[in-house]
Structure formats: C-alpha cells, structure tokens
PDB file of C-alpha atoms and ligand atoms in Angstrom:
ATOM      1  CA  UNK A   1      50.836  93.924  88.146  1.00 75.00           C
ATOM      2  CA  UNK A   2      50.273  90.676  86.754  1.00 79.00           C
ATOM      3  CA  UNK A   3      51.333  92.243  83.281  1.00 85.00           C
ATOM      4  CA  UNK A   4      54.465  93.452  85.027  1.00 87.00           C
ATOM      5  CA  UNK A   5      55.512  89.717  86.082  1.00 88.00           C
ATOM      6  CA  UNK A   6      54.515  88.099  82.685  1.00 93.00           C
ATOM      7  CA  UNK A   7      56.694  90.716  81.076  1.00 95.00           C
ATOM      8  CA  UNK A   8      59.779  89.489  82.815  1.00 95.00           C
ATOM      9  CA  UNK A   9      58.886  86.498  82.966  1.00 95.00           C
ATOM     10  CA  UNK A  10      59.114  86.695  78.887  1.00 96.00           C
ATOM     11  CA  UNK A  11      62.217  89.345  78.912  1.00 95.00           C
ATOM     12  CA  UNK A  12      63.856  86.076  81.155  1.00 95.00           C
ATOM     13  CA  UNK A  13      62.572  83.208  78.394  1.00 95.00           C
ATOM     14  CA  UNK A  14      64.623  85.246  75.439  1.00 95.00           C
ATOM     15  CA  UNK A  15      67.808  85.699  78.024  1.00 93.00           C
ATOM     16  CA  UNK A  16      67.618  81.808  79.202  1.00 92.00           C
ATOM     17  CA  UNK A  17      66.376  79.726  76.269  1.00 91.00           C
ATOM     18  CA  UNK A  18      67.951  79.413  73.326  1.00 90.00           C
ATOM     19  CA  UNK A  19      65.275  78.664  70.989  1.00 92.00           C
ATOM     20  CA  UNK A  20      63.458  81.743  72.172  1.00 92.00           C
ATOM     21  CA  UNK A  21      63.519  84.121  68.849  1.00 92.00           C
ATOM     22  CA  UNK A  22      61.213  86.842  69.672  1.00 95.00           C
ATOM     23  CA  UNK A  23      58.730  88.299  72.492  1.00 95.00           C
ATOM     24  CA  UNK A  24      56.181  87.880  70.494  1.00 96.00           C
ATOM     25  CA  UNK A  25      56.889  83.802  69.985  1.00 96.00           C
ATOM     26  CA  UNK A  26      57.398  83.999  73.686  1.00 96.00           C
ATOM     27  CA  UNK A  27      53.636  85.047  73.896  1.00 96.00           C
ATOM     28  CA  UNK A  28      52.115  83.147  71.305  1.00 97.00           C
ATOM     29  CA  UNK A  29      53.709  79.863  72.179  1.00 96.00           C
ATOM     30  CA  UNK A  30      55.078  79.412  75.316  1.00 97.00           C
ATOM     31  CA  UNK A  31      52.466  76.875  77.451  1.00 97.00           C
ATOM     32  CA  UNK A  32      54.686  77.810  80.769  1.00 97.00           C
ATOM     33  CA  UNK A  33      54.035  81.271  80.170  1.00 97.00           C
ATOM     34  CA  UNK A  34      50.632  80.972  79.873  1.00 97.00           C
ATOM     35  CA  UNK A  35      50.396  78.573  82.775  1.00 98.00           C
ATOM     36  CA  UNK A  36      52.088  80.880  85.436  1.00 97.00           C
ATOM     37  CA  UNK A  37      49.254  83.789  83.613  1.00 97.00           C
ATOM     38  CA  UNK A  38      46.836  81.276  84.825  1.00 97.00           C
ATOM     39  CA  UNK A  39      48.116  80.260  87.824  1.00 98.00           C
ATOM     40  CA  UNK A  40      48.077  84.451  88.916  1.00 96.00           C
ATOM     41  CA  UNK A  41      44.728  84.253  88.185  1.00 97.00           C
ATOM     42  CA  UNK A  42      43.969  81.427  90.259  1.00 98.00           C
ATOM     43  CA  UNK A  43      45.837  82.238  92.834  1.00 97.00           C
ATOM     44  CA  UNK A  44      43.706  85.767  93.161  1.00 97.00           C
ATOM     45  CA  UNK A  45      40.693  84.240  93.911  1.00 98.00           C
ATOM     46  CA  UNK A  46      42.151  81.350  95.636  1.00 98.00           C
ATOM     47  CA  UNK A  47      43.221  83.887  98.342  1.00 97.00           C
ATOM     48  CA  UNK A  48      40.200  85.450  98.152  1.00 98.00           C
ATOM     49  CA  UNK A  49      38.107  82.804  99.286  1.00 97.00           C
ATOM     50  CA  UNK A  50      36.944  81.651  95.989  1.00 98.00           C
ATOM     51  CA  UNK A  51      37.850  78.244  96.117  1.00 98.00           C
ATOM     52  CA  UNK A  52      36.538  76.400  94.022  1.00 98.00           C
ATOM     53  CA  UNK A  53      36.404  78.909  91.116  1.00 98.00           C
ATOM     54  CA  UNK A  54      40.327  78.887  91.857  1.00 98.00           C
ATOM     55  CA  UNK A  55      40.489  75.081  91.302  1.00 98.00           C
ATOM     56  CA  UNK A  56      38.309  75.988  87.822  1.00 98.00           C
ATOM     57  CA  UNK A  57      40.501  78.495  86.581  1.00 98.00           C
ATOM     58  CA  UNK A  58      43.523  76.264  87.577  1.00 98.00           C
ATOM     59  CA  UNK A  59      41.681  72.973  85.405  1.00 98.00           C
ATOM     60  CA  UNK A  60      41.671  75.256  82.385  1.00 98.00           C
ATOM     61  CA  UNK A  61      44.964  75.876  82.653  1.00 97.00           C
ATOM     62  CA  UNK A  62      45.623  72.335  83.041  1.00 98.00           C
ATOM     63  CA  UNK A  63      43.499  71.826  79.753  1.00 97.00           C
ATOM     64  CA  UNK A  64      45.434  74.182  77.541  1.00 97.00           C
ATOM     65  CA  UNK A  65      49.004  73.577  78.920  1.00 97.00           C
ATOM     66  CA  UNK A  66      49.307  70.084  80.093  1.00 98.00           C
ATOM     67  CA  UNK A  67      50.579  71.616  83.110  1.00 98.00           C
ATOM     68  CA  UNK A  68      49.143  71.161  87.068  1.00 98.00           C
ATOM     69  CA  UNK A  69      49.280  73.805  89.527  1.00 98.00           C
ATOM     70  CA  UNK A  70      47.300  74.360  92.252  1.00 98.00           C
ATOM     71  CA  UNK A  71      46.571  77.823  93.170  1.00 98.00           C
ATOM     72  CA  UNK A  72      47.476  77.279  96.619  1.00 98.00           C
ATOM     73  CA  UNK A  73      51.033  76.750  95.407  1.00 98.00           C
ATOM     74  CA  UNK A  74      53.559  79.746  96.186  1.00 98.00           C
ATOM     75  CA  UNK A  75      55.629  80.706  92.751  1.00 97.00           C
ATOM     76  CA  UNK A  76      58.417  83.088  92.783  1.00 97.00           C
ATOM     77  CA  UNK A  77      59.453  85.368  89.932  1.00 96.00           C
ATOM     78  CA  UNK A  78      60.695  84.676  86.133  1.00 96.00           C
ATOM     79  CA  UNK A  79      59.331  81.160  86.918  1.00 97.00           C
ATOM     80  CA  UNK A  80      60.468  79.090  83.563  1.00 97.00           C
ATOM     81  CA  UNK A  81      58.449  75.873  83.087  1.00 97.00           C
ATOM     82  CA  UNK A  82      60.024  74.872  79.534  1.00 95.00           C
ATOM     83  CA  UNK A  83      58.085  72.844  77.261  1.00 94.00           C
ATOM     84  CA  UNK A  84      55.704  72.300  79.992  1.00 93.00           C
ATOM     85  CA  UNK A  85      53.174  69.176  79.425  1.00 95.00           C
ATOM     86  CA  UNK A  86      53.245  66.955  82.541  1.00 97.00           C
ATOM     87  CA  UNK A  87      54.703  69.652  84.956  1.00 98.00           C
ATOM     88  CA  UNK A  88      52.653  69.043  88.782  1.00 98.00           C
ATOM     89  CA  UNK A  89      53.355  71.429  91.203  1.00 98.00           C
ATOM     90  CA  UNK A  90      51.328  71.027  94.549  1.00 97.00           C
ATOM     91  CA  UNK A  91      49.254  73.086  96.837  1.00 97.00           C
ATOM     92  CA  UNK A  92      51.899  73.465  99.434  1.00 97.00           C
ATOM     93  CA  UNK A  93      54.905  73.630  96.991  1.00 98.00           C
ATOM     94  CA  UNK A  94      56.662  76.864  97.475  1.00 98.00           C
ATOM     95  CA  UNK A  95      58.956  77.999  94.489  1.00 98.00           C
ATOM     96  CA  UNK A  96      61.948  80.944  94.665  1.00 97.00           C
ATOM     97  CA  UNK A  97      62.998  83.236  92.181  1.00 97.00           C
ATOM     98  CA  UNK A  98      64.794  82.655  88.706  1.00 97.00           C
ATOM     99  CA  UNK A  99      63.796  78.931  89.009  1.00 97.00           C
ATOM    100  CA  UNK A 100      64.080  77.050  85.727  1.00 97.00           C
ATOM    101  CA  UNK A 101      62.277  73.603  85.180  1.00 97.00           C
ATOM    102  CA  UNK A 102      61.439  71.424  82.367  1.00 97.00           C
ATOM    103  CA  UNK A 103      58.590  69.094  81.120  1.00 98.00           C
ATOM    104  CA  UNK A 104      57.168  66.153  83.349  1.00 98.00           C
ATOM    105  CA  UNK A 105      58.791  67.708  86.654  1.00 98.00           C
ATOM    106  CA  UNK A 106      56.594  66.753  89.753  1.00 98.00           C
ATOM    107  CA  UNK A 107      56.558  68.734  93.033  1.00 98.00           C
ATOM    108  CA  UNK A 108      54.472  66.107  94.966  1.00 97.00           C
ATOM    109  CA  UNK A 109      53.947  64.967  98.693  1.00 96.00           C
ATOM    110  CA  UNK A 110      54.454  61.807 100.358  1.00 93.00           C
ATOM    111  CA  UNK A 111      51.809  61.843 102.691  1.00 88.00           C
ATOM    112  CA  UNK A 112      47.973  62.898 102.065  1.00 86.00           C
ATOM    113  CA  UNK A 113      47.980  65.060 105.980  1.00 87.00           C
ATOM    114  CA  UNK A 114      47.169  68.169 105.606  1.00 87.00           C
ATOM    115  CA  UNK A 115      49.861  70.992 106.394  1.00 93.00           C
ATOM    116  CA  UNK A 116      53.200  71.741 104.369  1.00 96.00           C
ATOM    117  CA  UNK A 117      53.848  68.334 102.561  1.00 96.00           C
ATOM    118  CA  UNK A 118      55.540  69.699  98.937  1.00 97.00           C
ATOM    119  CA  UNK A 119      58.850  70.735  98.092  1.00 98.00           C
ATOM    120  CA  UNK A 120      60.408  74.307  98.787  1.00 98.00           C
ATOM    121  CA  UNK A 121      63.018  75.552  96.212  1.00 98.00           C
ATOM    122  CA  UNK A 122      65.410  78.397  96.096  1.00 98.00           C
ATOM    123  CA  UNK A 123      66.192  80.627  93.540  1.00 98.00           C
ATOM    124  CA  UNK A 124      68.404  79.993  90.476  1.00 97.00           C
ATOM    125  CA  UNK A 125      67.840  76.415  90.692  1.00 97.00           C
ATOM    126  CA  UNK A 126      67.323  74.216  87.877  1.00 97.00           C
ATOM    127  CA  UNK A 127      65.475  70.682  87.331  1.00 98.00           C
ATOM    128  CA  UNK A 128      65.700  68.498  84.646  1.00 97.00           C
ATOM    129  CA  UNK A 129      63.199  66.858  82.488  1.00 98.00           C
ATOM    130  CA  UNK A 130      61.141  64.138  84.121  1.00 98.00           C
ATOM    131  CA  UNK A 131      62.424  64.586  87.790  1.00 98.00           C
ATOM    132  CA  UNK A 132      60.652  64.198  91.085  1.00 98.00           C
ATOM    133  CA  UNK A 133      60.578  65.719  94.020  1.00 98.00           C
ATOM    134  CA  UNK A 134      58.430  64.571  96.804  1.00 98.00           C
ATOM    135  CA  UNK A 135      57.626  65.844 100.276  1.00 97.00           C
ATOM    136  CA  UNK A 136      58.117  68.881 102.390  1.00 97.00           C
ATOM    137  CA  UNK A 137      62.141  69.203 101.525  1.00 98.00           C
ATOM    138  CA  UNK A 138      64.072  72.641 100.630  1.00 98.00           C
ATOM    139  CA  UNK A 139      65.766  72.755  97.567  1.00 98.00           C
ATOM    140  CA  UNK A 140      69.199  75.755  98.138  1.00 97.00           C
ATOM    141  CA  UNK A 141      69.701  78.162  95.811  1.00 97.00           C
ATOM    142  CA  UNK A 142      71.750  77.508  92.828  1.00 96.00           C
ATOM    143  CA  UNK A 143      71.116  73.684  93.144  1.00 97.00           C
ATOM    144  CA  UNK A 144      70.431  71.699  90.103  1.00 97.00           C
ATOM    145  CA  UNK A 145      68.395  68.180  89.832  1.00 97.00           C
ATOM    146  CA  UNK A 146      69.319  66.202  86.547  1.00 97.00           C
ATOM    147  CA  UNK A 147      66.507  64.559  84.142  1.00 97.00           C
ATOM    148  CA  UNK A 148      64.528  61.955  86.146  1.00 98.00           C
ATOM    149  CA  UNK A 149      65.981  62.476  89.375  1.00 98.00           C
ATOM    150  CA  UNK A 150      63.849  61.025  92.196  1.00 98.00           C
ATOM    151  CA  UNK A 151      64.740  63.496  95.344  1.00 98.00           C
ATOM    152  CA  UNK A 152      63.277  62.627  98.834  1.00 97.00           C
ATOM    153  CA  UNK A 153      65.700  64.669 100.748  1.00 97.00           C
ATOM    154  CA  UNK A 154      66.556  68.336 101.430  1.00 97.00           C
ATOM    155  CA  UNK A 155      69.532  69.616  98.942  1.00 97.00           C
ATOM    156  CA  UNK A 156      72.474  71.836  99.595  1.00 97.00           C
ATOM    157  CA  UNK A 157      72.674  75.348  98.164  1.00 96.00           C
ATOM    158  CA  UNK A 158      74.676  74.680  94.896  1.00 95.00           C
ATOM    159  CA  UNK A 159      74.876  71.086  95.122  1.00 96.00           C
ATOM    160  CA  UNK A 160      74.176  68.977  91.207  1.00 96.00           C
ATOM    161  CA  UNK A 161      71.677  65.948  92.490  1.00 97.00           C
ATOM    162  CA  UNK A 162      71.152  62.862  89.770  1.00 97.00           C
ATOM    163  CA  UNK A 163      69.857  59.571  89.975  1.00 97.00           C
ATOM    164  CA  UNK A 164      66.769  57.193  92.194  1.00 97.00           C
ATOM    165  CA  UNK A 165      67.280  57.845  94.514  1.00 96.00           C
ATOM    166  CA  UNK A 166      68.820  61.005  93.685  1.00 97.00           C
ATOM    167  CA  UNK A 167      72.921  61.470  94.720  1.00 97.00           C
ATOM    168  CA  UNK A 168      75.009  64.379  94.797  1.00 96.00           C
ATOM    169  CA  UNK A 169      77.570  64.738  92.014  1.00 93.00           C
ATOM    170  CA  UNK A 170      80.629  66.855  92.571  1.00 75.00           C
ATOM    171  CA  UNK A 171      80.800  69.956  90.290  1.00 63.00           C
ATOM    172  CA  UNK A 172      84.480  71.573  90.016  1.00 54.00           C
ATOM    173  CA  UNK A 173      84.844  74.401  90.056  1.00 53.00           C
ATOM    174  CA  UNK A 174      81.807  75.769  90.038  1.00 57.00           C
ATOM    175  CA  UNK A 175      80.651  79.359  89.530  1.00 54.00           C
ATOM    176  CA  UNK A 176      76.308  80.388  90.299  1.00 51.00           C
ATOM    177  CA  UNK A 177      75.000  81.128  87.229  1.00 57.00           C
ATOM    178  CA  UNK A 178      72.227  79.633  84.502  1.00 59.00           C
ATOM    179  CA  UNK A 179      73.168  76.498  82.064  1.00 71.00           C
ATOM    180  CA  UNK A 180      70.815  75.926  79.242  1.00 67.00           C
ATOM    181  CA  UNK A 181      69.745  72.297  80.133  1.00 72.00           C
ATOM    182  CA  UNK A 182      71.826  72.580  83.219  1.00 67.00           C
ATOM    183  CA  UNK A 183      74.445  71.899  81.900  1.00 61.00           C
ATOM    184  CA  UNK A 184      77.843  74.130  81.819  1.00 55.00           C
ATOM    185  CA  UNK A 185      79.312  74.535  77.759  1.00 49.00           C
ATOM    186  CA  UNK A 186      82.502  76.368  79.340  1.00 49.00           C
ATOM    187  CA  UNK A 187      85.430  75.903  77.814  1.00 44.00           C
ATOM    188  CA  UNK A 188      84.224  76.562  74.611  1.00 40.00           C
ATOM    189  CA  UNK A 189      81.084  75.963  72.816  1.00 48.00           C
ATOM    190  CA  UNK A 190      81.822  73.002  70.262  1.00 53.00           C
ATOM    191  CA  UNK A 191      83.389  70.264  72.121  1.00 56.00           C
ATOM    192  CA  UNK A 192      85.358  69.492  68.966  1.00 62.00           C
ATOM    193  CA  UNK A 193      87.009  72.472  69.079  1.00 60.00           C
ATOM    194  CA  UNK A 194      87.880  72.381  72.596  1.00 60.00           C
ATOM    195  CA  UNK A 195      89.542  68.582  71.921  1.00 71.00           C
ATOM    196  CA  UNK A 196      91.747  70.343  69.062  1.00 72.00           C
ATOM    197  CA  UNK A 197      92.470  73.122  72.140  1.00 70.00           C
ATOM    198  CA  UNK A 198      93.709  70.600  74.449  1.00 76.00           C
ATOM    199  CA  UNK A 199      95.728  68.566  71.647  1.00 82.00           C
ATOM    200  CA  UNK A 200      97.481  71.717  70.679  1.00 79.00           C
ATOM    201  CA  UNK A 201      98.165  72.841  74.441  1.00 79.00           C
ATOM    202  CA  UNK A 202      99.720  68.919  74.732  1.00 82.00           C
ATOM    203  CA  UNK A 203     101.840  69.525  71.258  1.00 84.00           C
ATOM    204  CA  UNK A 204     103.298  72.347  72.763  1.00 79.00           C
ATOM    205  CA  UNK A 205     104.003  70.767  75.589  1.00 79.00           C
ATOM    206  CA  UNK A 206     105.857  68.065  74.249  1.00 83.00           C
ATOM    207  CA  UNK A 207     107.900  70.110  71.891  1.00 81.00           C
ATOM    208  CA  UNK A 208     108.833  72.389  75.148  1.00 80.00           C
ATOM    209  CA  UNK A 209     110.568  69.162  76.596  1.00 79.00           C
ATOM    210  CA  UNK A 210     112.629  68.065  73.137  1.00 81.00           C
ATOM    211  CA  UNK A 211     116.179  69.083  73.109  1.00 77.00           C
ATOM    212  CA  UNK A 212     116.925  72.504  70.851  1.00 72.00           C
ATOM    213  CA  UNK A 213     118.716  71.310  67.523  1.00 66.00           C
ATOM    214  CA  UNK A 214     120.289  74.167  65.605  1.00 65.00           C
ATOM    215  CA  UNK A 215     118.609  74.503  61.786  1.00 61.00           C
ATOM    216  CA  UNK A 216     121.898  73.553  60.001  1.00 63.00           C
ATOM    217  CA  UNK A 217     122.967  70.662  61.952  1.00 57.00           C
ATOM    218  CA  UNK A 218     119.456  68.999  61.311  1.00 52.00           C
ATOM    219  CA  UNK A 219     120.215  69.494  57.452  1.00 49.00           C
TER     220      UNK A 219
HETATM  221  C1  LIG B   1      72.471  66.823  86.112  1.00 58.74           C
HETATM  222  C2  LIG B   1      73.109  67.717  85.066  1.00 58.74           C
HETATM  223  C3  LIG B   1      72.688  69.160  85.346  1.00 58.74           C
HETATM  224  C4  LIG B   1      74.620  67.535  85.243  1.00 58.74           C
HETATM  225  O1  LIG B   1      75.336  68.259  84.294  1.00 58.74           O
HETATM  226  P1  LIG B   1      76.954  68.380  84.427  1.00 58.74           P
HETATM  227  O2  LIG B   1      77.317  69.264  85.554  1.00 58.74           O
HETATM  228  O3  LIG B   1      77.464  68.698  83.071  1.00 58.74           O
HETATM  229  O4  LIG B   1      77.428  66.942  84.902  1.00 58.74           O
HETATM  230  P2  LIG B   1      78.166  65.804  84.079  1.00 58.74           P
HETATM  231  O5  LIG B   1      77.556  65.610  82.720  1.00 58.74           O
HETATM  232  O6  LIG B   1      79.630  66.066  84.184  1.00 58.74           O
HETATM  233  O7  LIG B   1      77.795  64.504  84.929  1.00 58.74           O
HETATM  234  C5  LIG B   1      78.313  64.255  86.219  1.00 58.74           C
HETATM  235  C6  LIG B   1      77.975  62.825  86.570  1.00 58.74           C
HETATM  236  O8  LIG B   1      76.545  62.679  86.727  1.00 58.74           O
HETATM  237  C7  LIG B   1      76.023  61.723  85.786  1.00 58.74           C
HETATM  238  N1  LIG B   1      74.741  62.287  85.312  1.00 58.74           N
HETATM  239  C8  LIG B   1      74.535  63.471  84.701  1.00 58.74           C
HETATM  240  N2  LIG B   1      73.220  63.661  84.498  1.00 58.74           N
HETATM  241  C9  LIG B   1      72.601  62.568  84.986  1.00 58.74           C
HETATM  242  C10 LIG B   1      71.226  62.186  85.052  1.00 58.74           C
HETATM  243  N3  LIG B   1      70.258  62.991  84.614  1.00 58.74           N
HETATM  244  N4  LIG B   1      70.929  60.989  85.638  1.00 58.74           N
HETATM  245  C11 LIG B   1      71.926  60.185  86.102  1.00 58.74           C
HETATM  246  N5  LIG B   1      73.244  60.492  86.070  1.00 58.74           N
HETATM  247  C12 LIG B   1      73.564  61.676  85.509  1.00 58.74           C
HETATM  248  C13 LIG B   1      77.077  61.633  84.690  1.00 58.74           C
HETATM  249  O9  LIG B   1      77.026  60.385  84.039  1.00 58.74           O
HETATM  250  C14 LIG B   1      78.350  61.815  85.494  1.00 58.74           C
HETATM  251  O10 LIG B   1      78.616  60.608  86.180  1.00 58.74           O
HETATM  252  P3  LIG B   1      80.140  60.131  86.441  1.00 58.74           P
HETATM  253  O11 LIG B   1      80.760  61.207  87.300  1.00 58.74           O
HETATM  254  O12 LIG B   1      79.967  58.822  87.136  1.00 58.74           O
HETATM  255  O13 LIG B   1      80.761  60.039  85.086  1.00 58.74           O
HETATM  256  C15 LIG B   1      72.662  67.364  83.625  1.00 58.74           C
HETATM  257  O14 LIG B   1      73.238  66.120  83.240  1.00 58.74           O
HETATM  258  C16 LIG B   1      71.142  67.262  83.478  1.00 58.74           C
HETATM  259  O15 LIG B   1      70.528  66.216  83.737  1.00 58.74           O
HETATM  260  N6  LIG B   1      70.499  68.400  83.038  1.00 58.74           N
HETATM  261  C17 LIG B   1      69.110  68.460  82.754  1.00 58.74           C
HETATM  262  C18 LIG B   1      68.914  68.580  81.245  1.00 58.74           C
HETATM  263  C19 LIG B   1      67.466  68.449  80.818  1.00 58.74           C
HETATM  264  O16 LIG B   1      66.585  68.067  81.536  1.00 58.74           O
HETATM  265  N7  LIG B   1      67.262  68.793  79.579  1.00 58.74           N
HETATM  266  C20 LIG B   1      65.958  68.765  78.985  1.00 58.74           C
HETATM  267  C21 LIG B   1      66.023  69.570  77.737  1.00 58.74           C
HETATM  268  S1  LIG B   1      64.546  69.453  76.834  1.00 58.74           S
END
C-alpha cells in the first residue's frame, strides 16, 4: 500500500516538475519523497499507539531530509514537498490531495493548547518557497500562497495570497490547474516571443486603420 502511494507520488514528480528526468532520479534523490516514505511509516505506529517510536522514526526523517513532520499530521495523496530542507508541518496540520509545496514552508500553530491548532489545505493548492502558515485556518482548493507569504487567515478556493501579512491578488482569468512555481507561462513559453506576438498583432492593427493606396499611384 505504501508502495502504491510512493509510486504516484513519483509518477506525479515527473508530470509536475520540470527538472524531474527519470523515476529512478525521482527515487534516488528526491528528500520529499523520501520524507512522505517516512512520514507513512511514522504515521503506522503513531496510530498504533507507538508513540514515541513514531516521534523516532519521524527524527530520522528529519535527519536525512531537513524536513519536519509529525506523524500525527494528516497528508493527502501525490503530496510534493520540492527541494524540501526546512519544510515543518505540524501534528494537527491536515493536507489534501495533489498539494504542491516548496522548501522552508511552515504549517505551524499560534497557540501551544492542545486540539486542532495547524493549518488545513485543499487539494491542488500550491505554496511558495519560504511561506507560513499558522493556526487552525483552511486553505480551498486550487489556492496558491506566493514565496514568503505569512497567512493567518482562512483562504478562498482559488484565490493567489502574497505578502505579511499575506493579501489576495486578483488572477484573470483563471483556469484550476498546476503552474510550475505557481506561476502561469500561458501565452507562450518565452516571454520574448510573446512581446514579438503582441508587437505584430499591434502592426497589423495599425496598418488595418491606414488608408488603401493603389501600387502605381505610390510609384
Ligand atoms: C504568488 C505567485 C503564485 C503569483 O504568480 P502570478 O499569478 O504569476 O502573479 P503575478 O506575478 O502576476 O503577481 C501578481 C501581483 O503579486 C505580486 N507578487 C507575486 N508574487 C509575490 C510574492 N511572493 N510576494 C509578494 N508579492 C508578490 C506581484 O508583484 C504582483 O503585484 P502587482 O499586481 O502589484 O504588480 C508567484 O509569484 C509565486 O510566489 N510563486 C511561488 C514560486 C516559488 O516559490 N518558487 C520556488 C521555486 S524553487
């Protein structure tokens, strides 16, 4: 089973990142990869009473992958965690499916209580390196935080979110789907050649408004 989920969890590396070359690289050198493997096994005997052997298994983790998660937390599936070292994700965080995040992300509380005090995220949504997200909010589907966002309050289904404290930034036009880096490269891939695409739609536009002169009267 656990095979099964670390399978597509690689299968949805090679589909989402672009430097992703091969399963195989996937395996060998992926930290977030081997984190979530980790975190499955912690989880397991987290849930099965084993505590503090949980919290163990969990520390190793930490100690090969730079990355923090307790095996209390709740992680959906095809969980990306891209270059990894930093990444804190708390014993009552709860994390959808399809979610995408990069290095030095925290999913922290605010208060030390006990009870639900980290963030819940949907699926498909994507956070940027270095962001934070603190307390017991809910992250909709489809939203995306930008690099070192500090969020402290719920977010919208499809809503962008930048800044400290984070803000929402409009997004026109907008269609669901996954942005390397979170960020859309529609219209065209090299934003030299979509300048040249808009200079030559404005060219045409201005010799659509000049008067026709016939060949030989130009002569
Ligand atoms: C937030 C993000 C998803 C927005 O992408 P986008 O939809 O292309 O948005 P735009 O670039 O058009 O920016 C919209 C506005 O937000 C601002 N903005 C974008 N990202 C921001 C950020 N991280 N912090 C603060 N402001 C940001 C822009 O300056 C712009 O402001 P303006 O409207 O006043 O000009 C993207 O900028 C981002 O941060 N992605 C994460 C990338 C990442 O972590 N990469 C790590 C790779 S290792």
């Amino acid at each position: 089973m656990a095979l099964m989920f670390l399978t597509e969890t690689v299968r949805a590396y090679r589909q989402r990142d672009p430097a992703a070359r091969s399963n195989l690289e996937v395996w060998l050198c992926y930290p977030g990869l081997h984190a979530v493997g980790f975190h499955r096994f912690s989880s397991f005997l987290w849930r099965n009473g084993l505590l503090t052997l949980g919290r163990f298994v969990s520390h190793i983790g930490r100690f090969f992958t730079g990355i923090e998660i307790h095996p209390a937390a709740k992680l959906g599936r095809r969980f990306i965690i891209d270059h990894g070292m930093g990444v804190v994700i708390g014993e009552t965080a709860e994390i959808g499916d399809d979610v995408y995040i990069y290095h030095q992300v925290t999913l922290g509380g605010t208060s030390d209580a006990p009870g639900k005090r980290h963030p819940t995220i949907g699926n498909h949504v994507i956070i940027g390196a270095g962001a934070k997200l603190l307390g017991d909010i809910a992250v909709g589907d489809n939203a995306r935080i930008g690099a070192n966002a500090v969020v402290v309050a719920s977010v919208a289904a499809d809503t962008t979110m930048v800044g400290i404290p984070a803000r929402a930034v409009e997004r026109i036009g907008h269609q669901p789907r996954f942005d390397a880096y979170g960020t859309p490269c529609d219209p065209c891939l090299d934003p030299l050649l979509h300048d040249l695409d808009q200079l030559r739609a404005g060219l045409a536009e201005l010799e659509a408004r000049l008067p026709r002169v016939p060949r030989d009267s130009a002569a």
